[in-house]
Protein backbone atom coordinates (compact mmCIF):
# COMPACT_ATOMS: atom_id res chain seq x y z
CA UNK A 1 0.00 0.00 0.00
CA UNK A 2 2.77 2.39 0.92
CA UNK A 3 4.56 1.68 -2.36
CA UNK A 4 1.35 2.32 -4.31
CA UNK A 5 0.82 5.57 -2.44
CA UNK A 6 4.21 6.92 -3.37
CA UNK A 7 4.22 9.55 -6.08
CA UNK A 8 5.89 8.18 -9.15
CA UNK A 9 8.98 10.14 -10.05
CA UNK A 10 8.77 11.62 -13.52
CA UNK A 11 11.86 11.49 -15.68
CA UNK A 12 13.23 14.76 -17.02
CA UNK A 13 12.26 15.10 -20.67
CA UNK A 14 15.08 16.16 -22.98
CA UNK A 15 14.62 17.24 -26.57
CA UNK A 16 17.11 18.00 -29.31
CA UNK A 17 16.71 21.18 -31.29
CA UNK A 18 18.83 22.90 -33.95
CA UNK A 19 19.40 26.64 -34.19
CA UNK A 20 21.15 28.71 -36.81
CA UNK A 21 24.22 30.55 -35.52
CA UNK A 22 26.69 32.92 -37.11
CA UNK A 23 30.27 31.63 -37.04
CA UNK A 24 32.85 34.38 -36.49
CA UNK A 25 36.44 33.64 -37.53
CA UNK A 26 38.65 36.34 -35.96
CA UNK A 27 41.89 37.32 -37.68
CA UNK A 28 44.90 39.23 -36.44
CA UNK A 29 45.27 41.98 -35.58
CA UNK A 30 42.14 41.46 -33.49
CA UNK A 31 41.55 45.19 -33.10
CA UNK A 32 41.26 45.62 -36.87
CA UNK A 33 38.88 42.67 -37.01
CA UNK A 34 36.73 44.24 -34.31
CA UNK A 35 36.65 47.48 -36.29
CA UNK A 36 35.16 45.52 -39.20
CA UNK A 37 32.49 44.25 -36.82
CA UNK A 38 31.84 47.84 -35.74
CA UNK A 39 31.46 48.88 -39.38
CA UNK A 40 28.89 46.14 -39.97
CA UNK A 41 26.93 47.16 -36.86
CA UNK A 42 27.02 50.83 -37.92
CA UNK A 43 25.59 49.94 -41.34
CA UNK A 44 22.97 47.54 -40.00
CA UNK A 45 22.41 48.19 -36.25
CA UNK A 46 20.08 45.23 -35.68
CA UNK A 47 22.02 42.71 -37.73
CA UNK A 48 23.37 40.65 -34.81
CA UNK A 49 20.49 41.38 -32.44
CA UNK A 50 19.20 38.20 -30.78
CA UNK A 51 21.35 35.92 -32.93
CA UNK A 52 23.56 33.21 -31.40
CA UNK A 53 27.21 33.43 -32.38
CA UNK A 54 29.96 30.80 -32.40
CA UNK A 55 33.61 31.91 -32.34
CA UNK A 56 36.04 29.82 -34.42
CA UNK A 57 39.56 30.46 -33.08
CA UNK A 58 41.37 28.09 -35.42
CA UNK A 59 42.91 31.00 -37.37
CA UNK A 60 44.45 32.76 -34.37
CA UNK A 61 46.66 31.81 -31.43
CA UNK A 62 45.16 33.53 -28.39
CA UNK A 63 46.05 33.02 -24.75
CA UNK A 64 43.36 32.47 -22.16
CA UNK A 65 43.50 36.17 -21.31
CA UNK A 66 43.28 37.05 -25.01
CA UNK A 67 40.19 34.90 -25.45
CA UNK A 68 38.62 36.54 -22.41
CA UNK A 69 39.34 40.00 -23.81
CA UNK A 70 37.81 39.04 -27.17
CA UNK A 71 34.64 37.72 -25.53
CA UNK A 72 34.33 40.89 -23.44
CA UNK A 73 34.80 43.04 -26.55
CA UNK A 74 32.00 41.18 -28.32
CA UNK A 75 29.74 41.38 -25.28
CA UNK A 76 30.31 45.16 -25.20
CA UNK A 77 28.89 45.18 -28.74
CA UNK A 78 25.80 43.20 -27.63
CA UNK A 79 27.01 40.09 -29.48
CA UNK A 80 26.16 36.97 -27.49
CA UNK A 81 28.58 34.08 -27.91
CA UNK A 82 26.95 30.66 -27.74
CA UNK A 83 30.12 28.58 -27.98
CA UNK A 84 33.75 28.39 -29.08
CA UNK A 85 35.44 26.21 -31.69
CA UNK A 86 39.00 25.57 -32.86
CA UNK A 87 40.89 25.95 -29.58
CA UNK A 88 42.33 23.69 -26.87
CA UNK A 89 39.83 23.30 -24.05
CA UNK A 90 42.63 24.03 -21.53
CA UNK A 91 42.59 27.66 -22.68
CA UNK A 92 38.96 28.13 -21.65
CA UNK A 93 37.76 28.94 -18.17
CA UNK A 94 34.52 27.57 -16.64
CA UNK A 95 32.99 31.05 -17.02
CA UNK A 96 33.54 31.08 -20.80
CA UNK A 97 31.09 29.64 -23.37
CA UNK A 98 31.54 25.88 -23.90
CA UNK A 99 33.81 24.26 -26.46
CA UNK A 100 31.74 23.02 -29.41
CA UNK A 101 32.50 20.51 -32.13
CA UNK A 102 30.70 18.70 -34.93
CA UNK A 103 28.69 21.68 -36.15
CA UNK A 104 26.66 20.89 -39.24
CA UNK A 105 24.17 22.49 -41.57
CA UNK A 106 20.47 22.19 -40.78
CA UNK A 107 17.30 22.80 -42.75
CA UNK A 108 14.51 25.06 -41.54
CA UNK A 109 11.65 25.68 -43.93
CA UNK A 110 8.18 27.23 -43.59
CA UNK A 111 5.51 24.65 -42.76
CA UNK A 112 3.90 25.05 -46.16
CA UNK A 113 7.15 24.07 -47.86
CA UNK A 114 7.64 20.82 -46.00
CA UNK A 115 6.77 17.52 -47.62
CA UNK A 116 6.46 14.13 -45.93
CA UNK A 117 9.55 12.04 -46.48
CA UNK A 118 9.53 8.46 -47.68
CA UNK A 119 12.36 5.95 -47.56
CA UNK A 120 12.51 5.81 -51.34
CA UNK A 121 12.48 9.59 -51.79
CA UNK A 122 15.60 11.10 -53.40
CA UNK A 123 17.07 14.06 -51.57
CA UNK A 124 16.05 17.28 -53.31
CA UNK A 125 18.71 19.56 -54.75
CA UNK A 126 16.41 22.57 -55.08
CA UNK A 127 13.59 24.14 -53.10
CA UNK A 128 10.61 25.93 -54.67
CA UNK A 129 8.33 28.16 -52.58
CA UNK A 130 5.17 29.43 -54.26
CA UNK A 131 4.30 31.85 -51.45
CA UNK A 132 6.04 34.95 -50.06
CA UNK A 133 8.57 34.71 -47.23
CA UNK A 134 7.11 37.04 -44.63
CA UNK A 135 8.89 39.19 -42.09
CA UNK A 136 10.45 37.06 -39.34
CA UNK A 137 10.48 33.84 -41.39
CA UNK A 138 13.71 31.98 -42.17
CA UNK A 139 14.26 29.58 -45.05
CA UNK A 140 17.46 27.51 -44.97
CA UNK A 141 18.26 25.00 -47.69
CA UNK A 142 21.98 24.09 -47.74
CA UNK A 143 21.50 21.31 -50.34
CA UNK A 144 21.08 23.60 -53.37
CA UNK A 145 19.15 26.42 -55.02
CA UNK A 146 16.13 28.21 -53.58
CA UNK A 147 13.45 29.69 -55.85
CA UNK A 148 10.74 31.95 -54.41
CA UNK A 149 7.81 32.91 -56.63
CA UNK A 150 6.80 35.75 -54.30
CA UNK A 151 8.64 38.41 -52.36
CA UNK A 152 10.92 38.28 -49.32
CA UNK A 153 9.76 40.66 -46.63
CA UNK A 154 11.83 42.97 -44.48
CA UNK A 155 13.32 41.02 -41.57
CA UNK A 156 12.99 37.70 -43.42
CA UNK A 157 15.98 35.57 -44.35
CA UNK A 158 16.76 33.11 -47.15
CA UNK A 159 19.89 30.93 -46.93
CA UNK A 160 20.92 28.55 -49.72
CA UNK A 161 23.80 26.25 -50.52
CA UNK A 162 23.41 27.26 -54.17
CA UNK A 163 21.82 30.24 -55.90
CA UNK A 164 18.74 32.19 -54.84
CA UNK A 165 16.03 33.21 -57.34
CA UNK A 166 13.35 35.64 -56.15
CA UNK A 167 10.52 36.47 -58.56
CA UNK A 168 9.42 39.45 -56.50
CA UNK A 169 10.88 42.10 -54.20
CA UNK A 170 13.82 41.23 -51.96
CA UNK A 171 13.53 43.37 -48.83
CA UNK A 172 15.14 41.02 -46.30
CA UNK A 173 18.41 39.08 -46.30
CA UNK A 174 19.63 36.62 -48.91
CA UNK A 175 22.71 34.44 -48.34
CA UNK A 176 23.78 32.14 -51.17
CA UNK A 177 26.63 29.67 -51.55
CA UNK A 178 26.83 29.04 -47.80
CA UNK A 179 28.70 25.74 -48.27
CA UNK A 180 31.55 27.31 -50.26
CA UNK A 181 29.72 27.47 -53.61
CA UNK A 182 31.55 30.53 -54.98
CA UNK A 183 29.73 30.48 -58.32
CA UNK A 184 26.33 30.90 -56.66
CA UNK A 185 24.29 33.97 -57.58
CA UNK A 186 21.36 35.94 -56.21
CA UNK A 187 18.61 37.13 -58.57
CA UNK A 188 15.60 39.27 -57.72
CA UNK A 189 13.01 41.32 -59.59
CA UNK A 190 13.18 44.24 -57.17
CA UNK A 191 16.22 44.81 -55.00
CA UNK A 192 15.56 46.49 -51.66
CA UNK A 193 17.69 44.08 -49.64
CA UNK A 194 18.93 44.55 -46.08
CA UNK A 195 21.89 42.26 -46.82
CA UNK A 196 23.26 40.11 -49.64
CA UNK A 197 25.95 37.47 -49.10
CA UNK A 198 27.67 34.84 -51.24
CA UNK A 199 30.12 32.39 -49.64
CA UNK A 200 30.54 34.72 -46.66
CA UNK A 201 31.25 37.89 -48.67
CA UNK A 202 28.46 40.37 -48.14
CA UNK A 203 27.09 43.83 -48.78
CA UNK A 204 24.55 45.64 -46.63
CA UNK A 205 21.84 48.05 -47.76
CA UNK A 206 24.23 51.00 -47.49
CA UNK A 207 26.72 49.31 -49.84
CA UNK A 208 24.22 48.72 -52.65
CA UNK A 209 24.19 51.36 -55.38
CA UNK A 210 21.12 53.54 -54.87
CA UNK A 211 20.57 53.57 -58.66
CA UNK A 212 19.82 49.83 -58.48
CA UNK A 213 17.23 49.98 -55.71
CA UNK A 214 13.77 48.97 -56.80
CA UNK A 215 15.09 47.42 -60.02
CA UNK A 216 15.75 43.83 -61.16
CA UNK A 217 19.29 42.89 -60.13
CA UNK A 218 21.76 40.05 -59.73
CA UNK A 219 24.72 39.53 -57.42
CA UNK A 220 27.77 37.31 -57.89
CA UNK A 221 31.37 36.98 -56.75
CA UNK A 222 34.29 38.30 -58.73
CA UNK A 223 37.27 36.98 -56.80
CA UNK A 224 36.70 38.14 -53.22
CA UNK A 225 34.45 41.02 -54.25
CA UNK A 226 30.68 40.93 -54.60
CA UNK A 227 29.31 42.55 -57.74
CA UNK A 228 25.71 43.74 -57.97
CA UNK A 229 24.37 44.82 -61.34
CA UNK A 230 21.04 45.46 -63.06
CA UNK A 231 19.34 42.38 -64.47
CA UNK A 232 18.30 43.03 -68.06
PDB file of C-alpha atoms in Angstrom:
ATOM      1  CA  UNK A   1       0.000   0.000   0.000  1.00  0.00           C
ATOM      2  CA  UNK A   2       2.775   2.393   0.923  1.00  0.00           C
ATOM      3  CA  UNK A   3       4.558   1.683  -2.358  1.00  0.00           C
ATOM      4  CA  UNK A   4       1.350   2.320  -4.308  1.00  0.00           C
ATOM      5  CA  UNK A   5       0.821   5.571  -2.439  1.00  0.00           C
ATOM      6  CA  UNK A   6       4.214   6.915  -3.373  1.00  0.00           C
ATOM      7  CA  UNK A   7       4.222   9.553  -6.082  1.00  0.00           C
ATOM      8  CA  UNK A   8       5.894   8.177  -9.151  1.00  0.00           C
ATOM      9  CA  UNK A   9       8.976  10.139 -10.047  1.00  0.00           C
ATOM     10  CA  UNK A  10       8.766  11.619 -13.522  1.00  0.00           C
ATOM     11  CA  UNK A  11      11.856  11.488 -15.675  1.00  0.00           C
ATOM     12  CA  UNK A  12      13.228  14.762 -17.020  1.00  0.00           C
ATOM     13  CA  UNK A  13      12.263  15.103 -20.666  1.00  0.00           C
ATOM     14  CA  UNK A  14      15.079  16.163 -22.977  1.00  0.00           C
ATOM     15  CA  UNK A  15      14.620  17.242 -26.568  1.00  0.00           C
ATOM     16  CA  UNK A  16      17.109  18.000 -29.310  1.00  0.00           C
ATOM     17  CA  UNK A  17      16.708  21.178 -31.286  1.00  0.00           C
ATOM     18  CA  UNK A  18      18.828  22.899 -33.951  1.00  0.00           C
ATOM     19  CA  UNK A  19      19.395  26.636 -34.189  1.00  0.00           C
ATOM     20  CA  UNK A  20      21.150  28.714 -36.814  1.00  0.00           C
ATOM     21  CA  UNK A  21      24.217  30.549 -35.516  1.00  0.00           C
ATOM     22  CA  UNK A  22      26.686  32.920 -37.107  1.00  0.00           C
ATOM     23  CA  UNK A  23      30.268  31.635 -37.038  1.00  0.00           C
ATOM     24  CA  UNK A  24      32.849  34.381 -36.490  1.00  0.00           C
ATOM     25  CA  UNK A  25      36.442  33.640 -37.533  1.00  0.00           C
ATOM     26  CA  UNK A  26      38.652  36.338 -35.964  1.00  0.00           C
ATOM     27  CA  UNK A  27      41.887  37.322 -37.681  1.00  0.00           C
ATOM     28  CA  UNK A  28      44.902  39.235 -36.444  1.00  0.00           C
ATOM     29  CA  UNK A  29      45.269  41.981 -35.583  1.00  0.00           C
ATOM     30  CA  UNK A  30      42.136  41.459 -33.487  1.00  0.00           C
ATOM     31  CA  UNK A  31      41.554  45.190 -33.102  1.00  0.00           C
ATOM     32  CA  UNK A  32      41.259  45.623 -36.871  1.00  0.00           C
ATOM     33  CA  UNK A  33      38.876  42.667 -37.008  1.00  0.00           C
ATOM     34  CA  UNK A  34      36.729  44.245 -34.306  1.00  0.00           C
ATOM     35  CA  UNK A  35      36.649  47.479 -36.294  1.00  0.00           C
ATOM     36  CA  UNK A  36      35.156  45.521 -39.202  1.00  0.00           C
ATOM     37  CA  UNK A  37      32.487  44.249 -36.825  1.00  0.00           C
ATOM     38  CA  UNK A  38      31.837  47.845 -35.742  1.00  0.00           C
ATOM     39  CA  UNK A  39      31.463  48.877 -39.381  1.00  0.00           C
ATOM     40  CA  UNK A  40      28.891  46.143 -39.968  1.00  0.00           C
ATOM     41  CA  UNK A  41      26.928  47.157 -36.858  1.00  0.00           C
ATOM     42  CA  UNK A  42      27.017  50.826 -37.919  1.00  0.00           C
ATOM     43  CA  UNK A  43      25.589  49.941 -41.344  1.00  0.00           C
ATOM     44  CA  UNK A  44      22.965  47.543 -39.998  1.00  0.00           C
ATOM     45  CA  UNK A  45      22.415  48.185 -36.250  1.00  0.00           C
ATOM     46  CA  UNK A  46      20.083  45.233 -35.678  1.00  0.00           C
ATOM     47  CA  UNK A  47      22.020  42.706 -37.733  1.00  0.00           C
ATOM     48  CA  UNK A  48      23.374  40.654 -34.807  1.00  0.00           C
ATOM     49  CA  UNK A  49      20.485  41.378 -32.441  1.00  0.00           C
ATOM     50  CA  UNK A  50      19.198  38.201 -30.783  1.00  0.00           C
ATOM     51  CA  UNK A  51      21.349  35.918 -32.932  1.00  0.00           C
ATOM     52  CA  UNK A  52      23.560  33.214 -31.401  1.00  0.00           C
ATOM     53  CA  UNK A  53      27.211  33.431 -32.382  1.00  0.00           C
ATOM     54  CA  UNK A  54      29.962  30.802 -32.397  1.00  0.00           C
ATOM     55  CA  UNK A  55      33.608  31.913 -32.341  1.00  0.00           C
ATOM     56  CA  UNK A  56      36.037  29.823 -34.419  1.00  0.00           C
ATOM     57  CA  UNK A  57      39.557  30.457 -33.076  1.00  0.00           C
ATOM     58  CA  UNK A  58      41.369  28.092 -35.421  1.00  0.00           C
ATOM     59  CA  UNK A  59      42.910  30.996 -37.373  1.00  0.00           C
ATOM     60  CA  UNK A  60      44.445  32.764 -34.366  1.00  0.00           C
ATOM     61  CA  UNK A  61      46.662  31.806 -31.427  1.00  0.00           C
ATOM     62  CA  UNK A  62      45.162  33.530 -28.394  1.00  0.00           C
ATOM     63  CA  UNK A  63      46.048  33.019 -24.749  1.00  0.00           C
ATOM     64  CA  UNK A  64      43.356  32.466 -22.159  1.00  0.00           C
ATOM     65  CA  UNK A  65      43.499  36.172 -21.312  1.00  0.00           C
ATOM     66  CA  UNK A  66      43.277  37.053 -25.006  1.00  0.00           C
ATOM     67  CA  UNK A  67      40.188  34.898 -25.450  1.00  0.00           C
ATOM     68  CA  UNK A  68      38.618  36.542 -22.414  1.00  0.00           C
ATOM     69  CA  UNK A  69      39.339  39.997 -23.805  1.00  0.00           C
ATOM     70  CA  UNK A  70      37.810  39.040 -27.167  1.00  0.00           C
ATOM     71  CA  UNK A  71      34.638  37.718 -25.525  1.00  0.00           C
ATOM     72  CA  UNK A  72      34.327  40.890 -23.437  1.00  0.00           C
ATOM     73  CA  UNK A  73      34.798  43.039 -26.546  1.00  0.00           C
ATOM     74  CA  UNK A  74      32.004  41.182 -28.322  1.00  0.00           C
ATOM     75  CA  UNK A  75      29.740  41.380 -25.283  1.00  0.00           C
ATOM     76  CA  UNK A  76      30.307  45.161 -25.203  1.00  0.00           C
ATOM     77  CA  UNK A  77      28.890  45.180 -28.738  1.00  0.00           C
ATOM     78  CA  UNK A  78      25.799  43.198 -27.629  1.00  0.00           C
ATOM     79  CA  UNK A  79      27.009  40.090 -29.475  1.00  0.00           C
ATOM     80  CA  UNK A  80      26.160  36.968 -27.487  1.00  0.00           C
ATOM     81  CA  UNK A  81      28.578  34.077 -27.914  1.00  0.00           C
ATOM     82  CA  UNK A  82      26.946  30.656 -27.745  1.00  0.00           C
ATOM     83  CA  UNK A  83      30.125  28.581 -27.980  1.00  0.00           C
ATOM     84  CA  UNK A  84      33.747  28.393 -29.075  1.00  0.00           C
ATOM     85  CA  UNK A  85      35.443  26.206 -31.687  1.00  0.00           C
ATOM     86  CA  UNK A  86      38.996  25.572 -32.856  1.00  0.00           C
ATOM     87  CA  UNK A  87      40.891  25.952 -29.576  1.00  0.00           C
ATOM     88  CA  UNK A  88      42.328  23.695 -26.870  1.00  0.00           C
ATOM     89  CA  UNK A  89      39.827  23.302 -24.046  1.00  0.00           C
ATOM     90  CA  UNK A  90      42.631  24.033 -21.533  1.00  0.00           C
ATOM     91  CA  UNK A  91      42.591  27.665 -22.680  1.00  0.00           C
ATOM     92  CA  UNK A  92      38.964  28.129 -21.650  1.00  0.00           C
ATOM     93  CA  UNK A  93      37.757  28.938 -18.166  1.00  0.00           C
ATOM     94  CA  UNK A  94      34.521  27.566 -16.637  1.00  0.00           C
ATOM     95  CA  UNK A  95      32.991  31.053 -17.024  1.00  0.00           C
ATOM     96  CA  UNK A  96      33.536  31.080 -20.804  1.00  0.00           C
ATOM     97  CA  UNK A  97      31.089  29.638 -23.370  1.00  0.00           C
ATOM     98  CA  UNK A  98      31.538  25.878 -23.897  1.00  0.00           C
ATOM     99  CA  UNK A  99      33.815  24.264 -26.463  1.00  0.00           C
ATOM    100  CA  UNK A 100      31.741  23.016 -29.411  1.00  0.00           C
ATOM    101  CA  UNK A 101      32.495  20.505 -32.133  1.00  0.00           C
ATOM    102  CA  UNK A 102      30.698  18.698 -34.926  1.00  0.00           C
ATOM    103  CA  UNK A 103      28.694  21.684 -36.147  1.00  0.00           C
ATOM    104  CA  UNK A 104      26.662  20.887 -39.241  1.00  0.00           C
ATOM    105  CA  UNK A 105      24.165  22.495 -41.565  1.00  0.00           C
ATOM    106  CA  UNK A 106      20.467  22.191 -40.776  1.00  0.00           C
ATOM    107  CA  UNK A 107      17.299  22.798 -42.755  1.00  0.00           C
ATOM    108  CA  UNK A 108      14.505  25.057 -41.540  1.00  0.00           C
ATOM    109  CA  UNK A 109      11.652  25.681 -43.926  1.00  0.00           C
ATOM    110  CA  UNK A 110       8.179  27.229 -43.591  1.00  0.00           C
ATOM    111  CA  UNK A 111       5.513  24.649 -42.759  1.00  0.00           C
ATOM    112  CA  UNK A 112       3.897  25.049 -46.161  1.00  0.00           C
ATOM    113  CA  UNK A 113       7.148  24.072 -47.858  1.00  0.00           C
ATOM    114  CA  UNK A 114       7.639  20.815 -45.998  1.00  0.00           C
ATOM    115  CA  UNK A 115       6.771  17.515 -47.622  1.00  0.00           C
ATOM    116  CA  UNK A 116       6.456  14.132 -45.932  1.00  0.00           C
ATOM    117  CA  UNK A 117       9.554  12.041 -46.480  1.00  0.00           C
ATOM    118  CA  UNK A 118       9.532   8.456 -47.679  1.00  0.00           C
ATOM    119  CA  UNK A 119      12.360   5.955 -47.556  1.00  0.00           C
ATOM    120  CA  UNK A 120      12.515   5.815 -51.340  1.00  0.00           C
ATOM    121  CA  UNK A 121      12.483   9.592 -51.788  1.00  0.00           C
ATOM    122  CA  UNK A 122      15.598  11.101 -53.398  1.00  0.00           C
ATOM    123  CA  UNK A 123      17.071  14.058 -51.571  1.00  0.00           C
ATOM    124  CA  UNK A 124      16.047  17.281 -53.311  1.00  0.00           C
ATOM    125  CA  UNK A 125      18.708  19.557 -54.752  1.00  0.00           C
ATOM    126  CA  UNK A 126      16.409  22.571 -55.081  1.00  0.00           C
ATOM    127  CA  UNK A 127      13.587  24.136 -53.104  1.00  0.00           C
ATOM    128  CA  UNK A 128      10.607  25.928 -54.665  1.00  0.00           C
ATOM    129  CA  UNK A 129       8.327  28.163 -52.577  1.00  0.00           C
ATOM    130  CA  UNK A 130       5.168  29.428 -54.257  1.00  0.00           C
ATOM    131  CA  UNK A 131       4.300  31.851 -51.448  1.00  0.00           C
ATOM    132  CA  UNK A 132       6.038  34.947 -50.060  1.00  0.00           C
ATOM    133  CA  UNK A 133       8.567  34.706 -47.233  1.00  0.00           C
ATOM    134  CA  UNK A 134       7.115  37.036 -44.634  1.00  0.00           C
ATOM    135  CA  UNK A 135       8.894  39.195 -42.089  1.00  0.00           C
ATOM    136  CA  UNK A 136      10.448  37.064 -39.340  1.00  0.00           C
ATOM    137  CA  UNK A 137      10.475  33.843 -41.388  1.00  0.00           C
ATOM    138  CA  UNK A 138      13.707  31.983 -42.166  1.00  0.00           C
ATOM    139  CA  UNK A 139      14.257  29.579 -45.053  1.00  0.00           C
ATOM    140  CA  UNK A 140      17.458  27.513 -44.966  1.00  0.00           C
ATOM    141  CA  UNK A 141      18.259  24.996 -47.688  1.00  0.00           C
ATOM    142  CA  UNK A 142      21.980  24.091 -47.745  1.00  0.00           C
ATOM    143  CA  UNK A 143      21.497  21.312 -50.340  1.00  0.00           C
ATOM    144  CA  UNK A 144      21.082  23.595 -53.375  1.00  0.00           C
ATOM    145  CA  UNK A 145      19.148  26.424 -55.018  1.00  0.00           C
ATOM    146  CA  UNK A 146      16.130  28.214 -53.580  1.00  0.00           C
ATOM    147  CA  UNK A 147      13.446  29.693 -55.852  1.00  0.00           C
ATOM    148  CA  UNK A 148      10.740  31.951 -54.414  1.00  0.00           C
ATOM    149  CA  UNK A 149       7.812  32.912 -56.626  1.00  0.00           C
ATOM    150  CA  UNK A 150       6.797  35.746 -54.297  1.00  0.00           C
ATOM    151  CA  UNK A 151       8.644  38.413 -52.361  1.00  0.00           C
ATOM    152  CA  UNK A 152      10.924  38.278 -49.317  1.00  0.00           C
ATOM    153  CA  UNK A 153       9.759  40.663 -46.627  1.00  0.00           C
ATOM    154  CA  UNK A 154      11.828  42.969 -44.477  1.00  0.00           C
ATOM    155  CA  UNK A 155      13.323  41.018 -41.567  1.00  0.00           C
ATOM    156  CA  UNK A 156      12.985  37.696 -43.424  1.00  0.00           C
ATOM    157  CA  UNK A 157      15.985  35.566 -44.347  1.00  0.00           C
ATOM    158  CA  UNK A 158      16.758  33.112 -47.148  1.00  0.00           C
ATOM    159  CA  UNK A 159      19.892  30.931 -46.929  1.00  0.00           C
ATOM    160  CA  UNK A 160      20.916  28.549 -49.721  1.00  0.00           C
ATOM    161  CA  UNK A 161      23.805  26.254 -50.522  1.00  0.00           C
ATOM    162  CA  UNK A 162      23.406  27.259 -54.174  1.00  0.00           C
ATOM    163  CA  UNK A 163      21.821  30.237 -55.901  1.00  0.00           C
ATOM    164  CA  UNK A 164      18.743  32.192 -54.841  1.00  0.00           C
ATOM    165  CA  UNK A 165      16.033  33.212 -57.344  1.00  0.00           C
ATOM    166  CA  UNK A 166      13.355  35.640 -56.150  1.00  0.00           C
ATOM    167  CA  UNK A 167      10.521  36.468 -58.562  1.00  0.00           C
ATOM    168  CA  UNK A 168       9.422  39.446 -56.501  1.00  0.00           C
ATOM    169  CA  UNK A 169      10.884  42.095 -54.205  1.00  0.00           C
ATOM    170  CA  UNK A 170      13.817  41.229 -51.956  1.00  0.00           C
ATOM    171  CA  UNK A 171      13.534  43.366 -48.831  1.00  0.00           C
ATOM    172  CA  UNK A 172      15.138  41.019 -46.296  1.00  0.00           C
ATOM    173  CA  UNK A 173      18.412  39.075 -46.301  1.00  0.00           C
ATOM    174  CA  UNK A 174      19.630  36.622 -48.909  1.00  0.00           C
ATOM    175  CA  UNK A 175      22.713  34.442 -48.340  1.00  0.00           C
ATOM    176  CA  UNK A 176      23.779  32.140 -51.173  1.00  0.00           C
ATOM    177  CA  UNK A 177      26.628  29.665 -51.554  1.00  0.00           C
ATOM    178  CA  UNK A 178      26.834  29.038 -47.804  1.00  0.00           C
ATOM    179  CA  UNK A 179      28.698  25.744 -48.274  1.00  0.00           C
ATOM    180  CA  UNK A 180      31.551  27.311 -50.257  1.00  0.00           C
ATOM    181  CA  UNK A 181      29.722  27.469 -53.611  1.00  0.00           C
ATOM    182  CA  UNK A 182      31.551  30.534 -54.978  1.00  0.00           C
ATOM    183  CA  UNK A 183      29.726  30.478 -58.321  1.00  0.00           C
ATOM    184  CA  UNK A 184      26.327  30.900 -56.664  1.00  0.00           C
ATOM    185  CA  UNK A 185      24.291  33.966 -57.585  1.00  0.00           C
ATOM    186  CA  UNK A 186      21.358  35.937 -56.215  1.00  0.00           C
ATOM    187  CA  UNK A 187      18.615  37.127 -58.569  1.00  0.00           C
ATOM    188  CA  UNK A 188      15.600  39.275 -57.716  1.00  0.00           C
ATOM    189  CA  UNK A 189      13.011  41.318 -59.592  1.00  0.00           C
ATOM    190  CA  UNK A 190      13.177  44.237 -57.167  1.00  0.00           C
ATOM    191  CA  UNK A 191      16.225  44.806 -54.996  1.00  0.00           C
ATOM    192  CA  UNK A 192      15.563  46.487 -51.663  1.00  0.00           C
ATOM    193  CA  UNK A 193      17.690  44.080 -49.637  1.00  0.00           C
ATOM    194  CA  UNK A 194      18.934  44.546 -46.084  1.00  0.00           C
ATOM    195  CA  UNK A 195      21.895  42.264 -46.818  1.00  0.00           C
ATOM    196  CA  UNK A 196      23.257  40.112 -49.638  1.00  0.00           C
ATOM    197  CA  UNK A 197      25.946  37.473 -49.097  1.00  0.00           C
ATOM    198  CA  UNK A 198      27.670  34.838 -51.236  1.00  0.00           C
ATOM    199  CA  UNK A 199      30.118  32.393 -49.644  1.00  0.00           C
ATOM    200  CA  UNK A 200      30.535  34.719 -46.657  1.00  0.00           C
ATOM    201  CA  UNK A 201      31.255  37.891 -48.671  1.00  0.00           C
ATOM    202  CA  UNK A 202      28.464  40.370 -48.135  1.00  0.00           C
ATOM    203  CA  UNK A 203      27.089  43.833 -48.778  1.00  0.00           C
ATOM    204  CA  UNK A 204      24.546  45.640 -46.631  1.00  0.00           C
ATOM    205  CA  UNK A 205      21.841  48.051 -47.763  1.00  0.00           C
ATOM    206  CA  UNK A 206      24.226  50.999 -47.493  1.00  0.00           C
ATOM    207  CA  UNK A 207      26.717  49.306 -49.842  1.00  0.00           C
ATOM    208  CA  UNK A 208      24.217  48.717 -52.647  1.00  0.00           C
ATOM    209  CA  UNK A 209      24.187  51.361 -55.382  1.00  0.00           C
ATOM    210  CA  UNK A 210      21.119  53.538 -54.867  1.00  0.00           C
ATOM    211  CA  UNK A 211      20.573  53.574 -58.658  1.00  0.00           C
ATOM    212  CA  UNK A 212      19.821  49.829 -58.481  1.00  0.00           C
ATOM    213  CA  UNK A 213      17.233  49.985 -55.712  1.00  0.00           C
ATOM    214  CA  UNK A 214      13.767  48.970 -56.801  1.00  0.00           C
ATOM    215  CA  UNK A 215      15.092  47.419 -60.024  1.00  0.00           C
ATOM    216  CA  UNK A 216      15.753  43.829 -61.162  1.00  0.00           C
ATOM    217  CA  UNK A 217      19.290  42.889 -60.127  1.00  0.00           C
ATOM    218  CA  UNK A 218      21.763  40.052 -59.727  1.00  0.00           C
ATOM    219  CA  UNK A 219      24.724  39.533 -57.415  1.00  0.00           C
ATOM    220  CA  UNK A 220      27.767  37.314 -57.887  1.00  0.00           C
ATOM    221  CA  UNK A 221      31.369  36.982 -56.745  1.00  0.00           C
ATOM    222  CA  UNK A 222      34.295  38.299 -58.725  1.00  0.00           C
ATOM    223  CA  UNK A 223      37.275  36.981 -56.798  1.00  0.00           C
ATOM    224  CA  UNK A 224      36.701  38.142 -53.222  1.00  0.00           C
ATOM    225  CA  UNK A 225      34.446  41.022 -54.255  1.00  0.00           C
ATOM    226  CA  UNK A 226      30.683  40.928 -54.598  1.00  0.00           C
ATOM    227  CA  UNK A 227      29.309  42.548 -57.740  1.00  0.00           C
ATOM    228  CA  UNK A 228      25.709  43.736 -57.972  1.00  0.00           C
ATOM    229  CA  UNK A 229      24.369  44.821 -61.343  1.00  0.00           C
ATOM    230  CA  UNK A 230      21.044  45.462 -63.056  1.00  0.00           C
ATOM    231  CA  UNK A 231      19.338  42.376 -64.474  1.00  0.00           C
ATOM    232  CA  UNK A 232      18.296  43.032 -68.059  1.00  0.00           C
TER     233      UNK A 232
END
